[in-house]
């Protein structure tokens, strides 16, 4: 049977391969147009990056245009760059004049090392989040559901804020590890923690919600009845649930290669994300194109590897269409669920109401960086503005834009994930790209605005949901009850409405709620670079970005917005769990 199906299997690989090629080509083409899309003079931008000359003469600009061949247009540059790649020649930097390939190679090696360190921390945190469920489930003692607050709190921690705290406390005060630079294995400890803790919490929350269904399967009950050790039951349950979570490694951990820009800046790490951002800002096209190509190849390679690992874990039942469906058992909701939801709601409503009664734009230079007091309950920022007022006035805008971005990204990912052969390539390509690059491309067309930044996040934000949808649908289609429904005459619409969507939507919703704070922070990073929400508009992510340099001197400037973000994340997760409880 395997021989008969081999040609069909080879044919099924073509849509994914074509999708990878087309998505990579489209991205490289868009990057090649960046200097012409922005509307700014590329010669002026490059000259300013070279010498910080704010007012270059016409002769200097003409010399730069002639030197770089800007008058030839983007297609000529792209063709020349592609022609040199087979010889290992990616050109020279427009800013420094040095060969590009050694720069990108060195930055990529640093980022891959950092990614591996973050992956280790991610695995450890994921294991800690799931430890209770694994222990109780393998012993048939899992009776009570989890609120998910721990995972939500850790997942909502801003990576750049966590990096600043770790650098200050563990690097400067206690001198345990280097707080800056990239000199040896010790230099990767703190940045790996800053990147891995939120990522591990997110993946751990998803896995923790999937494990009870695996422990509820008939094989688990039989294994326990015949006396198999708990360790063996736990391993088989993890083997059953990990394939559904593995695709999240691509946009969550592998994407750190290009998306860890803030952490790389804080720890002064010469990584690929930082190099790509600096090249994009300076419009250093050869460096940016080569860095983008490296990210594309990394995403495709990691996607193929993860897919092969998934198929190896699921094994023959996936190939033969004999995979049992995971059904989450009815668990007793924890008593604290309602209390936590109510407490988070009261805290947010109180903060927003109190903040709306104050002026968020009033500047008092005599009250700069004032500690919390009765007059200023959350303190003031570097300009003397009341942080409670800015937090309250920015709440609706922050939550509204982030929720809209999350909904659009999730729906887009769901629709694309339902066509996995066509969307596999674009998903792998987009997964590793930093949102900053998308923001620069969109801002070049629409100009900087909050909705332009929201579109930029949506352009790259759908990939986690598409990867998750494709993985869960593949497993669901390989289940026996789908084959039975088809044999009984069920049509595609019936299968979609009664079997496929119910198997995907709960996990997709959980993923979206855990990623809601991430949308806030990505929007903030774009606004901080001048591509999104413009000051002095109050917005939670912007409050974190603006006050991050003062975190050591005045920690209250970031604690308020960070705490509000954590409370919002916990409220989203517990509110969803409460809704699921009522639905059951």
XYZ file of C-alpha atoms in Angstrom:
584
model
C 0.000 0.000 0.000
C 2.863 2.377 0.746
C 4.237 1.879 -2.783
C 0.886 2.623 -4.353
C 0.514 5.810 -2.361
C 4.084 7.027 -2.884
C 3.366 9.060 -6.065
C 0.368 10.686 -4.381
C 2.503 11.509 -1.344
C 5.128 13.095 -3.575
C 2.473 15.111 -5.397
C 1.044 16.364 -2.096
C 4.416 17.931 -1.285
C 4.272 20.230 -4.313
C 1.708 22.754 -2.974
C 3.736 23.286 0.202
C 7.001 23.603 -1.732
C 5.444 26.041 -4.202
C 3.996 28.021 -1.315
C 7.419 28.324 0.305
C 9.004 29.553 -2.928
C 6.241 32.030 -3.707
C 6.073 33.398 -0.154
C 9.845 33.789 0.026
C 9.981 35.479 -3.365
C 7.144 37.865 -2.460
C 8.840 38.815 0.782
C 12.229 39.419 -0.801
C 10.550 41.468 -3.518
C 8.781 43.609 -0.906
C 12.045 44.127 0.970
C 13.757 45.180 -2.267
C 11.113 47.887 -2.671
C 11.524 49.231 0.880
C 13.706 52.271 0.072
C 11.278 53.289 -2.694
C 8.117 52.517 -0.672
C 8.979 54.741 2.265
C 8.983 57.891 0.132
C 12.190 59.042 1.828
C 15.299 59.623 -0.241
C 17.417 56.429 0.125
C 20.589 58.405 -0.524
C 19.799 60.806 2.313
C 18.973 57.951 4.704
C 22.170 56.040 3.885
C 24.325 59.160 4.121
C 22.774 60.042 7.460
C 23.493 56.517 8.734
C 27.091 56.823 7.572
C 27.971 60.191 9.052
C 24.930 61.466 10.973
C 24.894 64.430 8.596
C 21.466 66.016 8.944
C 21.838 68.455 6.032
C 23.817 66.829 3.198
C 24.447 68.857 0.064
C 22.976 68.062 -3.335
C 26.415 67.028 -4.571
C 26.868 64.568 -1.715
C 23.448 63.039 -2.363
C 24.170 62.724 -6.081
C 27.472 60.990 -5.321
C 25.748 58.461 -3.073
C 23.058 57.763 -5.685
C 25.704 57.148 -8.317
C 27.797 54.974 -5.995
C 24.850 52.772 -5.012
C 23.178 52.822 -8.410
C 19.874 53.977 -6.964
C 18.753 55.354 -10.307
C 18.687 51.809 -11.721
C 15.616 50.943 -9.641
C 14.822 48.080 -7.231
C 14.597 45.246 -9.779
C 18.152 45.776 -10.983
C 19.420 45.714 -7.396
C 17.462 42.572 -6.606
C 18.732 40.785 -9.722
C 22.332 41.765 -8.984
C 22.020 40.559 -5.379
C 20.438 37.252 -6.401
C 23.114 36.720 -9.027
C 25.859 36.906 -6.433
C 24.304 34.481 -3.954
C 25.369 31.256 -5.765
C 28.970 32.491 -5.419
C 28.480 33.271 -1.733
C 28.540 37.002 -2.485
C 25.714 39.056 -0.963
C 27.312 42.366 -1.840
C 28.633 45.019 0.501
C 26.850 47.117 3.068
C 25.661 50.488 1.796
C 26.519 52.030 5.167
C 29.782 50.419 6.289
C 31.130 49.237 2.924
C 32.002 45.828 4.418
C 30.983 42.463 2.893
C 27.494 41.464 3.961
C 27.816 37.697 4.249
C 30.274 37.674 7.214
C 28.077 40.169 9.097
C 24.917 38.133 8.619
C 26.695 34.841 9.338
C 28.112 36.111 12.623
C 24.775 37.604 13.687
C 22.907 34.416 12.738
C 25.268 32.231 14.789
C 24.711 34.464 17.826
C 20.930 34.397 17.381
C 20.835 30.624 16.920
C 22.850 30.145 20.094
C 20.509 32.471 21.957
C 17.510 30.649 20.492
C 18.824 27.294 21.736
C 19.305 28.749 25.214
C 15.780 30.170 25.130
C 14.498 26.799 23.926
C 16.003 25.073 26.982
C 14.389 27.614 29.322
C 11.105 27.293 27.405
C 11.125 23.510 27.852
C 11.822 23.807 31.589
C 9.084 26.370 32.166
C 6.636 24.339 30.074
C 7.415 21.279 32.185
C 6.875 23.215 35.422
C 3.534 24.601 34.247
C 2.319 21.104 33.302
C 3.913 19.212 36.217
C 0.779 19.034 38.374
C -1.444 17.819 35.523
C 1.104 15.183 34.448
C 1.572 13.922 38.020
C -2.127 13.652 38.844
C -3.240 12.478 35.397
C -0.755 9.616 35.246
C -2.126 8.378 38.598
C -5.821 8.768 37.672
C -6.239 11.456 40.327
C -7.001 14.403 38.027
C -10.371 15.672 39.212
C -10.112 19.461 39.319
C -9.548 21.843 36.426
C -6.857 24.512 36.355
C -7.515 28.255 36.320
C -4.454 28.897 34.139
C -3.544 32.060 36.053
C 0.122 31.156 36.514
C 0.665 30.553 32.814
C -1.278 33.706 31.928
C 0.748 35.854 34.338
C 4.102 34.589 33.073
C 3.065 34.741 29.422
C 2.002 38.376 29.855
C 5.379 39.490 31.186
C 6.967 41.918 28.700
C 10.220 40.366 27.515
C 12.082 43.677 27.425
C 10.918 44.539 30.957
C 11.917 41.108 32.252
C 15.268 41.567 30.504
C 15.790 44.944 32.206
C 14.986 43.489 35.635
C 17.285 40.496 35.137
C 20.118 42.696 33.839
C 19.785 45.073 36.784
C 19.287 42.555 39.601
C 21.282 39.508 38.484
C 23.843 41.366 36.373
C 24.532 44.707 38.066
C 23.505 44.254 41.702
C 24.380 40.606 42.368
C 26.984 40.216 39.573
C 25.954 36.626 38.897
C 26.055 36.895 35.114
C 27.217 39.494 32.570
C 24.625 42.221 32.046
C 25.936 43.282 28.628
C 27.862 41.904 25.676
C 28.345 38.480 24.136
C 31.542 36.913 25.416
C 30.808 33.320 26.391
C 28.198 30.846 27.679
C 27.514 32.996 30.741
C 26.379 35.855 28.510
C 23.410 33.857 27.226
C 21.895 32.985 30.630
C 19.990 36.202 31.366
C 18.707 36.846 27.813
C 17.657 33.196 27.538
C 15.637 33.573 30.736
C 14.044 36.800 29.509
C 12.996 35.149 26.240
C 12.215 31.653 27.495
C 10.048 32.321 30.564
C 7.114 34.000 28.727
C 7.423 31.577 25.794
C 7.466 28.559 28.093
C 4.434 29.829 29.982
C 2.504 30.245 26.750
C 3.355 26.770 25.451
C 2.856 25.268 28.904
C -0.615 26.773 29.147
C -1.591 25.233 25.811
C -0.156 21.829 26.693
C -1.689 21.859 30.171
C -5.153 22.284 28.639
C -4.618 19.397 26.203
C -3.232 16.803 28.636
C -6.479 15.936 30.518
C -8.007 14.716 27.257
C -5.069 12.351 26.696
C -5.308 10.941 30.221
C -9.036 10.415 29.619
C -8.512 8.147 26.594
C -9.344 4.409 26.908
C -5.707 3.334 26.596
C -4.808 5.401 29.685
C -7.537 3.779 31.762
C -6.451 0.334 30.557
C -2.767 1.051 31.236
C -3.569 2.139 34.771
C -5.799 -0.895 35.346
C -3.093 -3.386 34.307
C -0.522 -1.699 36.552
C 1.731 0.176 34.136
C 3.951 2.671 35.987
C 2.842 6.334 36.009
C 5.986 7.364 34.124
C 5.026 5.190 31.164
C 1.475 6.592 31.131
C 2.820 10.151 31.326
C 5.226 9.582 28.411
C 2.465 8.214 26.204
C 0.132 11.092 27.107
C 2.832 13.613 26.219
C 3.495 11.785 22.961
C -0.204 12.082 22.185
C -0.527 15.811 22.977
C 2.865 17.237 21.980
C 2.196 17.000 18.211
C -0.663 19.470 18.541
C 1.578 21.935 20.386
C 4.824 21.501 18.417
C 3.837 23.862 15.554
C 3.751 26.671 18.131
C 7.516 26.320 18.513
C 7.953 27.926 15.113
C 6.274 31.291 15.802
C 7.041 31.296 19.543
C 10.652 30.159 19.877
C 12.206 30.055 16.403
C 10.813 33.539 15.729
C 13.038 34.815 18.547
C 15.905 34.816 16.045
C 14.383 37.805 14.286
C 12.040 39.104 16.955
C 14.292 39.432 19.995
C 15.355 42.947 19.039
C 14.514 44.621 22.353
C 16.287 41.962 24.421
C 19.312 42.082 22.121
C 19.504 45.847 22.592
C 19.203 45.674 26.380
C 21.971 43.079 26.676
C 23.974 44.536 23.761
C 23.878 41.261 21.818
C 24.917 41.402 18.134
C 22.074 39.180 16.908
C 20.287 38.900 13.588
C 17.125 40.687 14.712
C 19.070 43.733 15.798
C 21.113 43.692 12.586
C 17.957 43.455 10.447
C 16.260 46.303 12.308
C 19.269 48.601 12.033
C 19.586 47.774 8.334
C 15.874 48.461 7.765
C 16.023 51.823 9.555
C 19.161 52.808 7.628
C 17.734 51.321 4.389
C 20.898 49.258 4.027
C 19.348 47.032 1.383
C 22.041 44.335 0.890
C 22.213 43.622 4.633
C 18.438 43.656 5.020
C 17.849 41.342 2.048
C 20.456 38.841 3.238
C 19.139 38.870 6.812
C 15.595 38.361 5.503
C 16.721 35.440 3.348
C 18.412 33.857 6.387
C 15.183 34.186 8.375
C 13.158 32.669 5.524
C 15.494 29.675 5.211
C 15.473 29.212 8.994
C 11.674 29.266 9.090
C 11.331 26.772 6.240
C 13.948 24.429 7.679
C 12.435 24.545 11.159
C 8.935 24.017 9.739
C 9.975 20.901 7.832
C 11.785 19.544 10.907
C 8.821 20.159 13.210
C 6.434 18.521 10.742
C 8.665 15.438 10.526
C 8.861 15.271 14.336
C 5.070 15.512 14.608
C 4.578 12.639 12.187
C 7.192 10.560 14.015
C 5.407 11.066 17.356
C 1.950 10.243 16.005
C 3.280 7.376 13.909
C 1.189 4.884 11.998
C -2.259 5.861 13.393
C -1.924 9.236 11.642
C -0.991 7.615 8.326
C -3.712 4.967 8.565
C -6.495 7.294 9.725
C -6.866 5.442 13.019
C -6.036 8.261 15.428
C -8.478 8.502 18.356
C -10.044 11.883 19.003
C -9.105 13.758 22.151
C -12.135 14.603 24.289
C -11.557 16.762 27.324
C -13.186 15.167 30.411
C -15.571 17.130 32.638
C -13.401 18.436 35.473
C -14.527 20.235 38.594
C -13.783 23.958 38.243
C -11.559 25.350 41.004
C -13.295 27.345 43.706
C -10.945 30.253 43.153
C -11.970 30.716 39.496
C -14.892 33.039 40.199
C -12.973 34.944 42.858
C -9.985 35.517 40.593
C -12.219 36.659 37.735
C -14.153 39.010 39.996
C -10.996 40.411 41.612
C -9.346 41.104 38.236
C -12.524 42.772 36.988
C -12.769 45.003 40.061
C -9.090 45.988 39.851
C -9.297 46.917 36.169
C -12.553 48.821 36.558
C -11.176 50.729 39.555
C -7.942 51.640 37.737
C -9.735 52.768 34.594
C -12.415 54.745 36.464
C -9.909 56.503 38.709
C -7.646 57.251 35.752
C -10.446 58.701 33.628
C -11.076 61.334 36.309
C -7.544 62.713 35.843
C -5.790 64.602 33.054
C -3.370 62.299 31.166
C -1.624 65.123 29.297
C -0.897 67.526 32.164
C 2.875 68.022 32.453
C 4.377 69.009 35.806
C 8.156 69.302 35.472
C 8.442 69.828 39.229
C 6.970 66.357 39.833
C 9.138 64.254 37.515
C 9.473 60.564 38.487
C 7.597 61.084 41.755
C 7.013 57.889 43.740
C 3.444 56.679 44.355
C 1.539 58.844 46.831
C -2.002 59.938 47.641
C -1.751 62.647 45.015
C -0.296 60.285 42.399
C -1.304 56.691 43.347
C 0.901 55.132 40.626
C 3.545 57.873 40.563
C 4.545 60.057 37.637
C 6.656 59.571 34.523
C 9.759 61.391 33.310
C 7.685 64.404 32.226
C 5.710 64.620 35.446
C 2.501 63.179 33.968
C 0.233 61.161 36.249
C 0.617 57.460 35.418
C -2.798 56.504 36.763
C -4.410 59.007 34.400
C -2.458 57.718 31.425
C -3.223 54.121 32.380
C -6.957 54.790 32.658
C -7.264 56.828 29.468
C -5.246 54.272 27.499
C -7.187 51.218 28.673
C -10.001 51.159 26.133
C -7.751 52.036 23.220
C -5.138 49.464 24.215
C -7.607 46.649 24.819
C -9.693 47.534 21.752
C -6.840 47.621 19.242
C -5.156 44.531 20.721
C -8.448 42.623 20.720
C -9.150 43.618 17.112
C -5.657 42.532 16.046
C -6.007 39.225 17.897
C -9.431 38.477 16.398
C -8.330 39.305 12.843
C -5.122 37.274 13.235
C -6.967 34.288 14.718
C -9.700 34.269 12.061
C -7.138 34.659 9.268
C -5.031 31.866 10.732
C -8.089 29.636 11.067
C -9.083 30.146 7.421
C -5.552 29.649 6.081
C -4.909 26.685 8.364
C -7.909 24.924 6.846
C -5.922 24.732 3.591
C -2.683 23.357 5.060
C -0.978 22.363 1.814
C -1.278 25.862 0.394
C -0.595 27.732 3.633
C 2.301 25.645 4.978
C 4.930 27.590 3.033
C 3.666 31.102 3.850
C 3.236 30.092 7.500
C 6.856 28.960 7.770
C 8.138 32.062 5.979
C 6.090 34.548 8.012
C 6.653 32.825 11.377
C 10.238 33.982 11.786
C 9.800 37.554 10.564
C 9.834 40.430 13.055
C 6.730 42.600 13.053
C 9.028 45.625 12.774
C 9.896 44.716 9.184
C 6.218 44.378 8.314
C 5.610 47.709 10.033
C 8.263 49.447 7.962
C 6.801 48.094 4.727
C 3.222 49.071 5.589
C 4.201 52.454 7.024
C 5.963 53.184 3.750
C 2.605 52.895 1.978
C 0.100 54.196 4.541
C 2.276 56.349 6.761
C 2.702 55.873 10.528
C -0.599 55.334 12.342
C -2.100 53.067 14.953
C -4.159 51.205 12.346
C -1.144 50.867 10.075
C 0.697 49.254 12.983
C -2.330 47.029 13.626
C -2.273 45.892 9.981
C 1.459 45.192 10.278
C 0.890 42.964 13.296
C -1.953 41.155 11.524
C 0.290 40.494 8.500
C 2.629 38.387 10.667
C 0.332 37.548 13.594
C -1.798 34.930 11.841
C 0.981 32.351 11.583
C 0.661 30.791 15.103
C -3.040 30.201 14.578
C -2.579 28.809 11.078
C 0.079 26.391 12.302
C -2.119 25.276 15.193
C -5.212 24.897 13.011
C -3.382 22.852 10.384
C -1.890 20.518 12.998
C -5.168 19.933 14.852
C -7.154 19.437 11.642
C -4.641 16.902 10.354
C -5.034 14.898 13.547
C -8.826 15.199 13.539
C -9.120 14.104 9.901
C -7.062 11.018 10.751
C -9.542 9.909 13.429
C -11.810 6.928 13.010
C -15.084 8.775 13.552
C -14.371 11.053 10.562
C -13.983 7.995 8.330
C -17.216 6.590 9.761
C -19.071 9.867 9.119
C -17.828 9.952 5.528
C -18.891 6.338 5.042
C -22.374 7.251 6.284
C -22.619 10.013 3.683
C -21.606 13.102 5.680
C -20.700 16.062 3.482
C -17.902 18.574 3.903
C -20.124 21.179 5.549
C -21.405 18.658 8.084
C -17.881 17.473 8.887
C -16.693 21.044 9.264
C -19.558 22.165 11.491
C -19.968 19.066 13.667
C -16.451 17.622 13.905
C -13.563 19.743 12.639
C -14.360 23.197 14.021
C -15.362 21.901 17.491
C -12.005 20.132 17.654
C -10.038 23.291 16.753
C -11.844 26.317 18.178
C -11.348 25.726 21.947
C -7.570 25.342 21.583
C -7.425 28.273 19.162
C -9.321 30.491 21.614
C -6.971 29.542 24.426
C -3.995 30.377 22.230
C -5.494 33.743 21.279
C -6.145 34.707 24.897
C -2.599 33.817 25.922
C -1.237 35.884 23.023
C -3.419 38.932 23.707
C -0.731 40.728 25.801
C 1.819 39.979 23.088
C -0.283 41.958 20.613
C -0.201 44.938 23.007
C 3.583 44.777 23.295
C 4.210 44.371 19.567
C 1.985 47.366 18.860
C 3.985 49.266 21.478
C 7.292 48.367 19.861
C 6.051 49.704 16.525
C 4.813 52.882 18.178
C 8.139 53.316 19.946
C 9.871 53.237 16.540
C 7.497 55.884 15.198
C 5.455 53.424 13.121
C 2.317 53.208 15.261
C 0.519 55.150 17.959
C 2.113 58.574 18.200
C 2.822 60.426 21.452
C 1.411 61.849 23.631
C -1.528 59.435 23.214
C -1.638 57.202 26.328
C -1.365 53.491 25.514
C -0.184 50.707 27.817
C 2.490 49.328 25.579
C 3.827 52.815 24.902
C 3.904 53.512 28.650
C 6.134 50.458 29.071
C 8.380 51.404 26.156
C 8.727 55.063 27.167
C 9.464 54.317 30.808
C 11.719 51.290 30.326
C 14.925 53.418 30.538
C 13.818 54.574 34.010
C 12.961 51.094 35.329
C 16.004 50.984 37.634
C 15.721 54.560 38.902
C 11.918 54.665 39.185
C 10.485 51.122 38.954
C 6.908 52.336 39.542
C 6.884 53.851 36.044
C 6.727 50.353 34.529
C 5.167 48.331 37.345
C 1.748 49.928 36.906
C 1.364 49.246 33.151
C 2.952 45.797 33.490
C 0.611 44.851 36.343
C -2.385 46.084 34.349
C -1.290 43.975 31.384
C -0.928 40.893 33.590
C -4.367 41.473 35.156
C -5.899 41.828 31.679
C -4.313 38.544 30.587
C -5.459 36.687 33.696
C -8.973 38.096 33.298
C -9.114 36.928 29.675
C -8.032 33.394 30.577
C -10.189 32.978 33.679
C -13.166 34.586 31.967
C -12.838 32.073 29.144
C -12.627 29.196 31.642
C -15.721 30.522 33.404
C -17.583 30.699 30.101
C -16.548 27.122 29.280
C -17.816 25.996 32.683
C -21.215 27.575 32.074
C -21.328 26.082 28.581
C -20.762 22.621 29.973
